[in-house]
Amino acid sequence: VAFSVAYNQNKQLIGEHGLMPCKSYLNSVKRYVGGKIGMAAFAYTPSILWLLDWSDMDANLDGIALGGMALSAFVLVTGMANMVIMVTLWVLYHSLVSVGQLWYSFGWESQLLETGFLAIFLCPMWTLSQVPRRCPPSLICIWTFRWLIVRIMLGAGLIKIRGDKCWRDLTCMDYHYETQPVPNPMSYYMHRSPWWIHRFETLSNHLIELIFPFFTFLGRRMCKVNGAIQILFQVVLIVSGNLSFLNWLTIVPSLACFDDASLGFLFHSGCGAKKAVLEVQNEDAAGRTPKPTKGMFIRRVVNISLGVLIGYLSIPVVMNLFSSRQVMNTSFDPLRIVNTYGAFGSITKERTEVIFQGTLNQDPKDPEAVWEEYQFLCKPGDVHRRPCLISPYHYRLDWLMWFAAFQTYEQSEWVIHIAGRLLSNDSTVLSLLDQNPFQGRETPR
């Protein structure tokens, strides 16, 4: 999904004629690090675009996105992957996020990169098998996923308690469904729920984000309870609004709270993967485990190194959680391996929208001038249009327009840039919109 979003929108946002061309960004980074493409440039902006020909940046962006789509589709359809494939996917998406600038500034980008990095170590080095017999997932790797869901929830919960007063007086959900970035059809009905349901929702949110994560460390049964609660919570969030692939992605580390016995019911008895798992378990029970090989020893060293790395990179993240000046959706390392998370620390109490309009009137200041509105693909605009349902897909421009609504134009110069493009009927920007009222007519004023 993330790569398909990139393929469909990158050219308009960061392409050759995009709103924020990544070529210009890379050139500015190059000047900042001394005018050379070396280790300093890669450290500041980790991207394979440094190694490619910049004469056709649109083709480069499309190539990265298409490559990612092909590899991820293979993994999804076959259920098989190895470290080579997963590293490639991680590098490809990292290359886009690093040059995505404002359009890739959301917390779920870092969360996807961290989840993808951890997924590398779930897989064998070369073998393509749903159940690699000599390379089962390490318990260390499983715990890195559990640690991820704990940090995601605690970060989100603490930023709320320390943030808007409405989270403490349990009134935030009175406003959230109406004022969230991109509501969906269910948001209207959930917004109109009785007041006591909104109080229950807010209190439940605090329990799920601040209390249940600690169940992860209280044994198998309590860990499963936390996993089930977190998955149910994400499903509710998916139903209530268009939050990109964030909630779908957060289900992934929640699955690590379960063991094979808990998830066995998802696979029918004739399934090859389930048979292979049972055979491996029977061999272990009978003491017929394969003799350790050099490769298995190296793998254990790699797994231990992963645990040490995640532990070390978690130090500033944990310090941030305890800090009264907590920041959310931030990374303390350029590769975004371990990050801070959080969402909706502040809740807007009324909805405001930035609306683009144009007119064909010779004098735009004429009180009789007829102004016609541009409609976005998913951003609320026409009050008679039903909210869209797009999750896990994501329209980056529509989401950023929500932030622009409570900022000044000096803080969001890109909004003025869009207005200028619309005045010239620019096809690049218009392709990001749903309706151009001046299509086939004169350019607006």
PDB file of N, CA and C in Angstrom, residues 305-341:
ATOM      1  N   SER A 305      23.027  -9.506  18.627  1.00  0.00           N
ATOM      2  CA  SER A 305      23.448  -8.151  18.232  1.00  0.00           C
ATOM      3  C   SER A 305      22.231  -7.257  18.010  1.00  0.00           C
ATOM      4  N   LEU A 306      21.170  -7.834  17.424  1.00  0.00           N
ATOM      5  CA  LEU A 306      19.933  -7.073  17.220  1.00  0.00           C
ATOM      6  C   LEU A 306      19.371  -6.606  18.561  1.00  0.00           C
ATOM      7  N   GLY A 307      19.331  -7.521  19.532  1.00  0.00           N
ATOM      8  CA  GLY A 307      18.823  -7.163  20.848  1.00  0.00           C
ATOM      9  C   GLY A 307      19.632  -6.056  21.496  1.00  0.00           C
ATOM     10  N   VAL A 308      20.944  -6.137  21.379  1.00  0.00           N
ATOM     11  CA  VAL A 308      21.819  -5.114  21.954  1.00  0.00           C
ATOM     12  C   VAL A 308      21.601  -3.773  21.254  1.00  0.00           C
ATOM     13  N   LEU A 309      21.492  -3.808  19.914  1.00  0.00           N
ATOM     14  CA  LEU A 309      21.289  -2.580  19.141  1.00  0.00           C
ATOM     15  C   LEU A 309      19.979  -1.896  19.522  1.00  0.00           C
ATOM     16  N   ILE A 310      18.889  -2.684  19.571  1.00  0.00           N
ATOM     17  CA  ILE A 310      17.583  -2.107  19.914  1.00  0.00           C
ATOM     18  C   ILE A 310      17.613  -1.567  21.343  1.00  0.00           C
ATOM     19  N   GLY A 311      18.256  -2.285  22.239  1.00  0.00           N
ATOM     20  CA  GLY A 311      18.362  -1.816  23.612  1.00  0.00           C
ATOM     21  C   GLY A 311      19.105  -0.497  23.710  1.00  0.00           C
ATOM     22  N   TYR A 312      20.224  -0.400  23.001  1.00  0.00           N
ATOM     23  CA  TYR A 312      21.031   0.823  23.035  1.00  0.00           C
ATOM     24  C   TYR A 312      20.270   2.004  22.427  1.00  0.00           C
ATOM     25  N   LEU A 313      19.631   1.783  21.261  1.00  0.00           N
ATOM     26  CA  LEU A 313      18.910   2.869  20.599  1.00  0.00           C
ATOM     27  C   LEU A 313      17.630   3.247  21.332  1.00  0.00           C
ATOM     28  N   SER A 314      17.183   2.369  22.247  1.00  0.00           N
ATOM     29  CA  SER A 314      15.963   2.659  23.007  1.00  0.00           C
ATOM     30  C   SER A 314      16.214   3.607  24.179  1.00  0.00           C
ATOM     31  N   ILE A 315      17.474   3.810  24.545  1.00  0.00           N
ATOM     32  CA  ILE A 315      17.779   4.641  25.719  1.00  0.00           C
ATOM     33  C   ILE A 315      17.211   6.056  25.574  1.00  0.00           C
ATOM     34  N   PRO A 316      17.518   6.794  24.478  1.00  0.00           N
ATOM     35  CA  PRO A 316      16.936   8.143  24.362  1.00  0.00           C
ATOM     36  C   PRO A 316      15.421   8.122  24.196  1.00  0.00           C
ATOM     37  N   VAL A 317      14.888   7.035  23.614  1.00  0.00           N
ATOM     38  CA  VAL A 317      13.439   6.919  23.435  1.00  0.00           C
ATOM     39  C   VAL A 317      12.747   6.779  24.791  1.00  0.00           C
ATOM     40  N   VAL A 318      13.305   5.949  25.662  1.00  0.00           N
ATOM     41  CA  VAL A 318      12.732   5.776  27.000  1.00  0.00           C
ATOM     42  C   VAL A 318      12.874   7.062  27.807  1.00  0.00           C
ATOM     43  N   MET A 319      14.014   7.718  27.684  1.00  0.00           N
ATOM     44  CA  MET A 319      14.200   8.993  28.376  1.00  0.00           C
ATOM     45  C   MET A 319      13.163  10.011  27.909  1.00  0.00           C
ATOM     46  N   ASN A 320      12.843   9.975  26.630  1.00  0.00           N
ATOM     47  CA  ASN A 320      11.824  10.872  26.086  1.00  0.00           C
ATOM     48  C   ASN A 320      10.449  10.569  26.679  1.00  0.00           C
ATOM     49  N   LEU A 321      10.145   9.281  26.882  1.00  0.00           N
ATOM     50  CA  LEU A 321       8.859   8.907  27.469  1.00  0.00           C
ATOM     51  C   LEU A 321       8.717   9.459  28.889  1.00  0.00           C
ATOM     52  N   PHE A 322       9.815   9.475  29.634  1.00  0.00           N
ATOM     53  CA  PHE A 322       9.776   9.961  31.013  1.00  0.00           C
ATOM     54  C   PHE A 322       9.860  11.485  31.103  1.00  0.00           C
ATOM     55  N   SER A 323      10.225  12.132  30.000  1.00  0.00           N
ATOM     56  CA  SER A 323      10.444  13.566  30.018  1.00  0.00           C
ATOM     57  C   SER A 323       9.128  14.338  30.014  1.00  0.00           C
ATOM     58  N   SER A 324       9.081  15.419  30.786  1.00  0.00           N
ATOM     59  CA  SER A 324       7.909  16.291  30.780  1.00  0.00           C
ATOM     60  C   SER A 324       7.812  17.064  29.466  1.00  0.00           C
ATOM     61  N   ARG A 325       8.919  17.093  28.705  1.00  0.00           N
ATOM     62  CA  ARG A 325       8.931  17.732  27.383  1.00  0.00           C
ATOM     63  C   ARG A 325       8.925  16.677  26.279  1.00  0.00           C
ATOM     64  N   GLN A 326       8.163  15.672  26.466  1.00  0.00           N
ATOM     65  CA  GLN A 326       8.077  14.562  25.510  1.00  0.00           C
ATOM     66  C   GLN A 326       7.764  15.069  24.105  1.00  0.00           C
ATOM     67  N   VAL A 327       8.504  14.529  23.130  1.00  0.00           N
ATOM     68  CA  VAL A 327       8.218  14.799  21.721  1.00  0.00           C
ATOM     69  C   VAL A 327       7.738  13.501  21.078  1.00  0.00           C
ATOM     70  N   MET A 328       6.879  13.635  20.082  1.00  0.00           N
ATOM     71  CA  MET A 328       6.338  12.439  19.451  1.00  0.00           C
ATOM     72  C   MET A 328       6.756  12.369  17.983  1.00  0.00           C
ATOM     73  N   ASN A 329       6.728  11.151  17.458  1.00  0.00           N
ATOM     74  CA  ASN A 329       7.029  10.892  16.052  1.00  0.00           C
ATOM     75  C   ASN A 329       8.379  11.488  15.643  1.00  0.00           C
ATOM     76  N   THR A 330       9.381  11.146  16.456  1.00  0.00           N
ATOM     77  CA  THR A 330      10.742  11.639  16.227  1.00  0.00           C
ATOM     78  C   THR A 330      11.717  10.472  16.263  1.00  0.00           C
ATOM     79  N   SER A 331      12.777  10.583  15.481  1.00  0.00           N
ATOM     80  CA  SER A 331      13.822   9.565  15.496  1.00  0.00           C
ATOM     81  C   SER A 331      15.117  10.180  15.990  1.00  0.00           C
ATOM     82  N   PHE A 332      15.858   9.408  16.763  1.00  0.00           N
ATOM     83  CA  PHE A 332      17.133   9.884  17.285  1.00  0.00           C
ATOM     84  C   PHE A 332      18.319   9.301  16.503  1.00  0.00           C
ATOM     85  N   ASP A 333      18.034   8.557  15.440  1.00  0.00           N
ATOM     86  CA  ASP A 333      19.106   8.045  14.586  1.00  0.00           C
ATOM     87  C   ASP A 333      18.672   8.202  13.135  1.00  0.00           C
ATOM     88  N   PRO A 334      19.602   8.450  12.219  1.00  0.00           N
ATOM     89  CA  PRO A 334      19.238   8.754  10.827  1.00  0.00           C
ATOM     90  C   PRO A 334      18.558   7.601  10.099  1.00  0.00           C
ATOM     91  N   LEU A 335      18.753   6.378  10.571  1.00  0.00           N
ATOM     92  CA  LEU A 335      18.149   5.224   9.895  1.00  0.00           C
ATOM     93  C   LEU A 335      16.756   4.895  10.427  1.00  0.00           C
ATOM     94  N   ARG A 336      16.303   5.623  11.425  1.00  0.00           N
ATOM     95  CA  ARG A 336      14.950   5.459  11.982  1.00  0.00           C
ATOM     96  C   ARG A 336      14.692   4.027  12.434  1.00  0.00           C
ATOM     97  N   ILE A 337      15.657   3.449  13.136  1.00  0.00           N
ATOM     98  CA  ILE A 337      15.525   2.063  13.597  1.00  0.00           C
ATOM     99  C   ILE A 337      14.672   1.981  14.854  1.00  0.00           C
ATOM    100  N   VAL A 338      14.843   2.922  15.772  1.00  0.00           N
ATOM    101  CA  VAL A 338      14.019   2.990  16.986  1.00  0.00           C
ATOM    102  C   VAL A 338      13.531   4.431  17.116  1.00  0.00           C
ATOM    103  N   ASN A 339      12.208   4.608  17.215  1.00  0.00           N
ATOM    104  CA  ASN A 339      11.625   5.945  17.153  1.00  0.00           C
ATOM    105  C   ASN A 339      10.659   6.208  18.297  1.00  0.00           C
ATOM    106  N   THR A 340      10.299   7.480  18.459  1.00  0.00           N
ATOM    107  CA  THR A 340       9.248   7.844  19.400  1.00  0.00           C
ATOM    108  C   THR A 340       7.931   7.966  18.629  1.00  0.00           C
ATOM    109  N   TYR A 341       6.844   7.693  19.309  1.00  0.00           N
ATOM    110  CA  TYR A 341       5.533   7.730  18.661  1.00  0.00           C
ATOM    111  C   TYR A 341       4.534   8.483  19.515  1.00  0.00           C
TER     112      TYR A 341
END
